[in-house]
């Protein structure tokens, strides 16, 4: 795959508000094509979120904020727009957080401020998480937690980017990540664009790389973090956490405070989205959960823009509010 301009990963290229549309980089078309999708109203944007044209918890929140601003500009009922967008993805708490932030002031200025703040939070948390990366690190990551997922810079991939810039990264293992191969398509695309050395592996190969001593730490993002530190992320993250614990490898979760949901006591209360079974097979019965929940006791640290938070998370995360 040829090198792409870093401009593709600029915040405005990932998601932005124009006079008549919310414009998103269509992540369904990556890495083969770089295509923008114009969503002319809240309904079109909700469909784009539902079908993963725009995805990643923070990026969904940013897009939804722009959708609220667009609805206000068009004279649509703000409550209707809120309900439509909120229903598009139930697991990622950032979506409802951004919509709540927009309700008192559904303006373009407010939405752009939310976007700018999200990018700055990513830079701050990446700096904190980067300090956890040892020299010559071999990092394993799952799903996509870069600029595409956050509206600019990234959380877990942002931490890899920061560590790479200070010379601490030797290699990155990229789980392909089901469903829809978001690691193989999107994380690989970002690392390739940033010239960070990487290789895509099938999800089932993570254990063998750990057993061979080729993984020093695991970095992932999150779609929702419960008050006790239980964390929902793309399906397969729980498996990685169990494997990492067996091999005495730390697993760190990197996410903004907008992903922390103190109103949800534990992972048992996090709604888990199920995608269509025909993404797996069109012939046989199948289950296709998009997320799983990693118990807090398998997470070495949770990193936000405020720093590195250690167990007990019920105390360290509560201090964020």
Tab-separated table of N, CA, C and O in Angstrom, residues 99-193:
chain	number	residue	atom	x	y	z
A	99	UNK	N	-24.200	14.528	22.732
A	99	UNK	CA	-25.551	15.042	22.504
A	99	UNK	C	-26.032	15.856	23.706
A	99	UNK	O	-26.649	16.924	23.544
A	100	UNK	N	-25.749	15.369	24.920
A	100	UNK	CA	-26.125	16.115	26.119
A	100	UNK	C	-25.389	17.449	26.189
A	100	UNK	O	-25.954	18.461	26.625
A	101	UNK	N	-24.131	17.459	25.777
A	101	UNK	CA	-23.354	18.695	25.765
A	101	UNK	C	-23.930	19.712	24.790
A	101	UNK	O	-23.828	20.928	25.002
A	102	UNK	N	-24.552	19.218	23.728
A	102	UNK	CA	-25.084	20.107	22.688
A	102	UNK	C	-26.484	20.637	22.998
A	102	UNK	O	-26.895	21.666	22.457
A	103	UNK	N	-27.232	19.952	23.851
A	103	UNK	CA	-28.631	20.326	24.074
A	103	UNK	C	-28.817	21.792	24.498
A	103	UNK	O	-29.690	22.480	23.961
A	104	UNK	N	-28.027	22.310	25.437
A	104	UNK	CA	-28.256	23.701	25.846
A	104	UNK	C	-27.845	24.727	24.791
A	104	UNK	O	-28.324	25.860	24.812
A	105	UNK	N	-26.951	24.307	23.878
A	105	UNK	CA	-26.401	25.263	22.910
A	105	UNK	C	-26.074	24.536	21.607
A	105	UNK	O	-24.912	24.269	21.294
A	106	UNK	N	-27.093	24.174	20.800
A	106	UNK	CA	-26.862	23.378	19.593
A	106	UNK	C	-26.345	24.214	18.418
A	106	UNK	O	-26.977	24.302	17.365
A	107	UNK	N	-25.191	24.811	18.606
A	107	UNK	CA	-24.613	25.685	17.590
A	107	UNK	C	-23.384	25.045	16.965
A	107	UNK	O	-22.754	24.158	17.551
A	108	UNK	N	-23.029	25.542	15.789
A	108	UNK	CA	-21.816	25.073	15.127
A	108	UNK	C	-20.585	25.376	15.971
A	108	UNK	O	-19.643	24.569	16.043
A	109	UNK	N	-20.583	26.535	16.626
A	109	UNK	CA	-19.437	26.913	17.450
A	109	UNK	C	-19.233	25.922	18.591
A	109	UNK	O	-18.103	25.519	18.898
A	110	UNK	N	-20.341	25.530	19.227
A	110	UNK	CA	-20.252	24.574	20.324
A	110	UNK	C	-19.756	23.220	19.826
A	110	UNK	O	-18.913	22.574	20.460
A	111	UNK	N	-20.255	22.776	18.684
A	111	UNK	CA	-19.831	21.487	18.137
A	111	UNK	C	-18.343	21.505	17.777
A	111	UNK	O	-17.620	20.533	18.052
A	112	UNK	N	-17.886	22.580	17.188
A	112	UNK	CA	-16.461	22.668	16.824
A	112	UNK	C	-15.590	22.710	18.073
A	112	UNK	O	-14.459	22.190	18.065
A	113	UNK	N	-16.081	23.312	19.143
A	113	UNK	CA	-15.325	23.325	20.393
A	113	UNK	C	-15.219	21.921	20.972
A	113	UNK	O	-14.154	21.509	21.464
A	114	UNK	N	-16.311	21.151	20.920
A	114	UNK	CA	-16.277	19.757	21.375
A	114	UNK	C	-15.236	18.971	20.590
A	114	UNK	O	-14.467	18.188	21.153
A	115	UNK	N	-15.193	19.184	19.273
A	115	UNK	CA	-14.220	18.490	18.424
A	115	UNK	C	-12.795	18.885	18.807
A	115	UNK	O	-11.928	18.021	19.012
A	116	UNK	N	-12.549	20.178	18.940
A	116	UNK	CA	-11.204	20.645	19.280
A	116	UNK	C	-10.771	20.115	20.646
A	116	UNK	O	-9.617	19.691	20.833
A	117	UNK	N	-11.700	20.123	21.599
A	117	UNK	CA	-11.384	19.619	22.935
A	117	UNK	C	-11.062	18.129	22.897
A	117	UNK	O	-10.166	17.659	23.613
A	118	UNK	N	-11.785	17.372	22.066
A	118	UNK	CA	-11.538	15.925	21.966
A	118	UNK	C	-10.133	15.661	21.440
A	118	UNK	O	-9.427	14.771	21.935
A	119	UNK	N	-9.722	16.416	20.435
A	119	UNK	CA	-8.372	16.249	19.887
A	119	UNK	C	-7.322	16.577	20.940
A	119	UNK	O	-6.318	15.863	21.095
A	120	UNK	N	-7.525	17.647	21.693
A	120	UNK	CA	-6.570	18.017	22.729
A	120	UNK	C	-6.529	16.969	23.834
A	120	UNK	O	-5.456	16.681	24.393
A	121	UNK	N	-7.687	16.394	24.182
A	121	UNK	CA	-7.695	15.322	25.165
A	121	UNK	C	-6.872	14.127	24.672
A	121	UNK	O	-6.148	13.495	25.444
A	122	UNK	N	-6.999	13.827	23.389
A	122	UNK	CA	-6.223	12.718	22.827
A	122	UNK	C	-4.718	12.989	22.904
A	122	UNK	O	-3.940	12.097	23.250
A	123	UNK	N	-4.323	14.183	22.597
A	123	UNK	CA	-2.887	14.526	22.676
A	123	UNK	C	-2.386	14.396	24.117
A	123	UNK	O	-1.285	13.882	24.362
A	124	UNK	N	-3.204	14.850	25.065
A	124	UNK	CA	-2.791	14.789	26.470
A	124	UNK	C	-2.703	13.351	26.959
A	124	UNK	O	-1.714	12.955	27.599
A	125	UNK	N	-3.731	12.528	26.659
A	125	UNK	CA	-3.702	11.145	27.137
A	125	UNK	C	-2.606	10.349	26.439
A	125	UNK	O	-1.985	9.458	27.052
A	126	UNK	N	-2.340	10.668	25.185
A	126	UNK	CA	-1.270	9.977	24.459
A	126	UNK	C	0.087	10.276	25.081
A	126	UNK	O	0.958	9.398	25.153
A	127	UNK	N	0.277	11.506	25.537
A	127	UNK	CA	1.525	11.859	26.208
A	127	UNK	C	1.673	11.069	27.507
A	127	UNK	O	2.757	10.538	27.820
A	128	UNK	N	0.581	10.956	28.275
A	128	UNK	CA	0.635	10.179	29.525
A	128	UNK	C	0.892	8.702	29.235
A	128	UNK	O	1.745	8.074	29.881
A	129	UNK	N	0.156	8.141	28.280
A	129	UNK	CA	0.295	6.711	27.975
A	129	UNK	C	1.648	6.413	27.364
A	129	UNK	O	2.217	5.331	27.585
A	130	UNK	N	2.170	7.343	26.593
A	130	UNK	CA	3.471	7.138	25.980
A	130	UNK	C	4.569	6.899	26.996
A	130	UNK	O	5.559	6.206	26.721
A	131	UNK	N	4.403	7.456	28.197
A	131	UNK	CA	5.390	7.264	29.253
A	131	UNK	C	5.402	5.832	29.777
A	131	UNK	O	6.358	5.413	30.433
A	132	UNK	N	4.347	5.063	29.505
A	132	UNK	CA	4.281	3.671	29.944
A	132	UNK	C	4.969	2.721	28.960
A	132	UNK	O	5.116	1.529	29.260
A	133	UNK	N	5.358	3.238	27.814
A	133	UNK	CA	5.963	2.404	26.764
A	133	UNK	C	7.467	2.327	26.985
A	133	UNK	O	8.158	3.351	26.973
A	134	UNK	N	8.005	1.128	27.196
A	134	UNK	CA	9.446	0.998	27.425
A	134	UNK	C	10.238	1.155	26.132
A	134	UNK	O	9.668	1.095	25.038
A	135	UNK	N	11.551	1.350	26.216
A	135	UNK	CA	12.372	1.453	25.000
A	135	UNK	C	12.281	0.184	24.148
A	135	UNK	O	12.149	-0.922	24.678
A	136	UNK	N	12.339	0.378	22.832
A	136	UNK	CA	12.323	-0.736	21.871
A	136	UNK	C	11.108	-1.636	22.057
A	136	UNK	O	11.180	-2.860	21.921
A	137	UNK	N	9.962	-1.043	22.342
A	137	UNK	CA	8.758	-1.794	22.667
A	137	UNK	C	8.163	-2.485	21.451
A	137	UNK	O	8.095	-1.910	20.359
A	138	UNK	N	7.683	-3.716	21.666
A	138	UNK	CA	6.842	-4.429	20.718
A	138	UNK	C	5.422	-4.358	21.283
A	138	UNK	O	5.141	-4.951	22.322
A	139	UNK	N	4.560	-3.618	20.609
A	139	UNK	CA	3.222	-3.320	21.107
A	139	UNK	C	2.194	-4.103	20.310
A	139	UNK	O	2.288	-4.196	19.080
A	140	UNK	N	1.205	-4.648	21.001
A	140	UNK	CA	0.068	-5.261	20.329
A	140	UNK	C	-1.157	-4.381	20.562
A	140	UNK	O	-1.405	-3.946	21.691
A	141	UNK	N	-1.901	-4.099	19.505
A	141	UNK	CA	-3.118	-3.299	19.638
A	141	UNK	C	-4.270	-3.984	18.924
A	141	UNK	O	-4.059	-4.815	18.032
A	142	UNK	N	-5.473	-3.626	19.329
A	142	UNK	CA	-6.682	-4.294	18.854
A	142	UNK	C	-7.677	-3.252	18.388
A	142	UNK	O	-7.781	-2.174	18.975
A	143	UNK	N	-8.426	-3.572	17.340
A	143	UNK	CA	-9.408	-2.659	16.751
A	143	UNK	C	-8.701	-1.436	16.171
A	143	UNK	O	-7.585	-1.532	15.687
A	144	UNK	N	-9.356	-0.280	16.236
A	144	UNK	CA	-8.746	0.964	15.776
A	144	UNK	C	-9.026	2.045	16.795
A	144	UNK	O	-10.175	2.331	17.118
A	145	UNK	N	-7.960	2.620	17.328
A	145	UNK	CA	-8.086	3.687	18.320
A	145	UNK	C	-7.140	4.824	17.962
A	145	UNK	O	-6.449	5.374	18.805
A	146	UNK	N	-7.157	5.175	16.663
A	146	UNK	CA	-6.333	6.271	16.190
A	146	UNK	C	-7.167	7.495	15.863
A	146	UNK	O	-8.288	7.656	16.336
A	147	UNK	N	-6.617	8.353	15.020
A	147	UNK	CA	-7.320	9.570	14.652
A	147	UNK	C	-8.661	9.300	14.001
A	147	UNK	O	-9.623	10.041	14.213
A	148	UNK	N	-8.765	8.229	13.219
A	148	UNK	CA	-10.031	7.901	12.569
A	148	UNK	C	-11.127	7.649	13.596
A	148	UNK	O	-12.288	7.989	13.372
A	149	UNK	N	-10.764	7.055	14.724
A	149	UNK	CA	-11.741	6.690	15.746
A	149	UNK	C	-12.059	7.820	16.712
A	149	UNK	O	-13.044	7.745	17.439
A	150	UNK	N	-11.222	8.854	16.716
A	150	UNK	CA	-11.365	9.894	17.731
A	150	UNK	C	-11.586	11.286	17.147
A	150	UNK	O	-11.760	12.245	17.897
A	151	UNK	N	-11.574	11.387	15.837
A	151	UNK	CA	-11.718	12.705	15.217
A	151	UNK	C	-10.413	13.459	15.116
A	151	UNK	O	-10.392	14.636	14.739
A	152	UNK	N	-9.298	12.797	15.413
A	152	UNK	CA	-8.000	13.431	15.287
A	152	UNK	C	-7.020	12.955	16.345
A	152	UNK	O	-7.313	12.942	17.538
A	153	UNK	N	-5.854	12.480	15.947
A	153	UNK	CA	-4.696	12.051	16.741
A	153	UNK	C	-4.842	10.657	17.322
A	153	UNK	O	-3.993	9.818	17.101
A	154	UNK	N	-5.867	10.374	18.125
A	154	UNK	CA	-6.056	9.012	18.592
A	154	UNK	C	-5.856	8.843	20.078
A	154	UNK	O	-5.296	9.701	20.761
A	155	UNK	N	-6.306	7.684	20.579
A	155	UNK	CA	-6.128	7.328	21.988
A	155	UNK	C	-5.008	6.284	22.083
A	155	UNK	O	-3.849	6.652	22.270
A	156	UNK	N	-5.320	5.001	21.925
A	156	UNK	CA	-4.270	3.987	21.994
A	156	UNK	C	-3.258	4.139	20.861
A	156	UNK	O	-2.041	4.069	21.084
A	157	UNK	N	-3.737	4.361	19.643
A	157	UNK	CA	-2.801	4.573	18.524
A	157	UNK	C	-2.119	5.931	18.669
A	157	UNK	O	-0.973	6.104	18.254
A	158	UNK	N	-2.788	6.897	19.283
A	158	UNK	CA	-2.133	8.164	19.594
A	158	UNK	C	-0.962	7.953	20.532
A	158	UNK	O	0.099	8.568	20.381
A	159	UNK	N	-1.130	7.053	21.517
A	159	UNK	CA	-0.039	6.739	22.436
A	159	UNK	C	1.119	6.077	21.692
A	159	UNK	O	2.294	6.376	21.951
A	160	UNK	N	0.794	5.177	20.753
A	160	UNK	CA	1.840	4.557	19.928
A	160	UNK	C	2.560	5.627	19.110
A	160	UNK	O	3.794	5.637	19.015
A	161	UNK	N	1.794	6.551	18.547
A	161	UNK	CA	2.362	7.630	17.743
A	161	UNK	C	3.312	8.490	18.586
A	161	UNK	O	4.431	8.804	18.154
A	162	UNK	N	2.891	8.840	19.808
A	162	UNK	CA	3.732	9.643	20.684
A	162	UNK	C	5.003	8.888	21.066
A	162	UNK	O	6.107	9.451	21.048
A	163	UNK	N	4.862	7.596	21.415
A	163	UNK	CA	6.021	6.801	21.793
A	163	UNK	C	6.974	6.627	20.610
A	163	UNK	O	8.207	6.651	20.779
A	164	UNK	N	6.413	6.464	19.415
A	164	UNK	CA	7.248	6.346	18.208
A	164	UNK	C	8.051	7.623	17.983
A	164	UNK	O	9.242	7.572	17.650
A	165	UNK	N	7.427	8.764	18.181
A	165	UNK	CA	8.108	10.042	17.945
A	165	UNK	C	9.251	10.282	18.925
A	165	UNK	O	10.170	11.033	18.628
A	166	UNK	N	9.202	9.625	20.081
A	166	UNK	CA	10.330	9.745	21.019
A	166	UNK	C	11.256	8.525	20.952
A	166	UNK	O	12.121	8.355	21.798
A	167	UNK	N	11.073	7.686	19.925
A	167	UNK	CA	12.010	6.606	19.653
A	167	UNK	C	11.844	5.361	20.489
A	167	UNK	O	12.779	4.559	20.604
A	168	UNK	N	10.643	5.137	21.065
A	168	UNK	CA	10.457	4.013	21.978
A	168	UNK	C	9.802	2.796	21.337
A	168	UNK	O	9.664	1.767	22.001
A	169	UNK	N	9.380	2.869	20.086
A	169	UNK	CA	8.626	1.775	19.465
A	169	UNK	C	9.487	1.038	18.446
A	169	UNK	O	10.020	1.650	17.519
A	170	UNK	N	9.595	-0.272	18.628
A	170	UNK	CA	10.300	-1.094	17.647
A	170	UNK	C	9.343	-1.645	16.601
A	170	UNK	O	9.659	-1.676	15.411
A	171	UNK	N	8.153	-2.083	17.065
A	171	UNK	CA	7.241	-2.767	16.147
A	171	UNK	C	5.845	-2.791	16.757
A	171	UNK	O	5.696	-2.802	17.987
A	172	UNK	N	4.827	-2.809	15.905
A	172	UNK	CA	3.444	-2.890	16.359
A	172	UNK	C	2.781	-4.104	15.705
A	172	UNK	O	2.818	-4.252	14.477
A	173	UNK	N	2.174	-4.944	16.533
A	173	UNK	CA	1.337	-6.041	16.049
A	173	UNK	C	-0.098	-5.538	15.991
A	173	UNK	O	-0.624	-5.045	16.992
A	174	UNK	N	-0.724	-5.673	14.841
A	174	UNK	CA	-2.079	-5.157	14.642
A	174	UNK	C	-3.039	-6.327	14.472
A	174	UNK	O	-3.021	-7.016	13.449
A	175	UNK	N	-3.862	-6.578	15.495
A	175	UNK	CA	-4.912	-7.595	15.338
A	175	UNK	C	-5.859	-7.174	14.215
A	175	UNK	O	-6.253	-6.009	14.133
A	176	UNK	N	-6.248	-8.127	13.386
A	176	UNK	CA	-7.159	-7.794	12.289
A	176	UNK	C	-8.495	-7.260	12.814
A	176	UNK	O	-9.079	-6.348	12.258
A	177	UNK	N	-8.982	-7.834	13.898
A	177	UNK	CA	-10.158	-7.389	14.648
A	177	UNK	C	-11.474	-7.579	13.905
A	177	UNK	O	-11.807	-6.856	12.972
A	178	UNK	N	-12.247	-8.544	14.352
A	178	UNK	CA	-13.617	-8.731	13.889
A	178	UNK	C	-14.551	-7.893	14.760
A	178	UNK	O	-14.226	-7.637	15.920
A	179	UNK	N	-15.697	-7.460	14.284
A	179	UNK	CA	-16.137	-7.588	12.891
A	179	UNK	C	-15.546	-6.484	12.001
A	179	UNK	O	-15.058	-5.474	12.491
A	180	UNK	N	-15.579	-6.725	10.740
A	180	UNK	CA	-15.228	-5.759	9.689
A	180	UNK	C	-13.754	-5.396	9.634
A	180	UNK	O	-13.377	-4.424	8.995
A	181	UNK	N	-12.903	-6.171	10.320
A	181	UNK	CA	-11.446	-6.025	10.163
A	181	UNK	C	-10.972	-4.594	10.365
A	181	UNK	O	-10.166	-4.066	9.586
A	182	UNK	N	-11.398	-3.972	11.434
A	182	UNK	CA	-11.052	-2.566	11.649
A	182	UNK	C	-9.573	-2.362	11.952
A	182	UNK	O	-9.024	-1.294	11.698
A	183	UNK	N	-8.919	-3.388	12.511
A	183	UNK	CA	-7.478	-3.290	12.693
A	183	UNK	C	-6.744	-3.412	11.378
A	183	UNK	O	-5.890	-2.582	11.041
A	184	UNK	N	-7.090	-4.455	10.618
A	184	UNK	CA	-6.402	-4.706	9.351
A	184	UNK	C	-6.634	-3.590	8.340
A	184	UNK	O	-5.759	-3.290	7.525
A	185	UNK	N	-7.811	-2.971	8.383
A	185	UNK	CA	-8.102	-1.915	7.410
A	185	UNK	C	-7.690	-0.532	7.908
A	185	UNK	O	-7.099	0.250	7.156
A	186	UNK	N	-7.990	-0.221	9.168
A	186	UNK	CA	-7.892	1.165	9.630
A	186	UNK	C	-6.628	1.440	10.450
A	186	UNK	O	-5.919	2.410	10.180
A	187	UNK	N	-6.349	0.590	11.440
A	187	UNK	CA	-5.115	0.805	12.200
A	187	UNK	C	-3.905	0.647	11.301
A	187	UNK	O	-2.961	1.451	11.362
A	188	UNK	N	-3.925	-0.369	10.461
A	188	UNK	CA	-2.807	-0.554	9.526
A	188	UNK	C	-2.675	0.642	8.597
A	188	UNK	O	-1.558	1.103	8.297
A	189	UNK	N	-3.792	1.171	8.130
A	189	UNK	CA	-3.779	2.368	7.278
A	189	UNK	C	-3.123	3.539	8.003
A	189	UNK	O	-2.282	4.252	7.442
A	190	UNK	N	-3.479	3.739	9.264
A	190	UNK	CA	-2.911	4.864	10.007
A	190	UNK	C	-1.421	4.676	10.265
A	190	UNK	O	-0.627	5.611	10.080
A	191	UNK	N	-1.025	3.479	10.708
A	191	UNK	CA	0.390	3.245	10.974
A	191	UNK	C	1.213	3.351	9.698
A	191	UNK	O	2.337	3.876	9.701
A	192	UNK	N	0.662	2.871	8.597
A	192	UNK	CA	1.334	2.990	7.306
A	192	UNK	C	1.515	4.457	6.929
A	192	UNK	O	2.586	4.881	6.484
A	193	UNK	N	0.480	5.239	7.130
A	193	UNK	CA	0.544	6.660	6.828
A	193	UNK	C	1.598	7.363	7.671
A	193	UNK	O	2.290	8.276	7.197
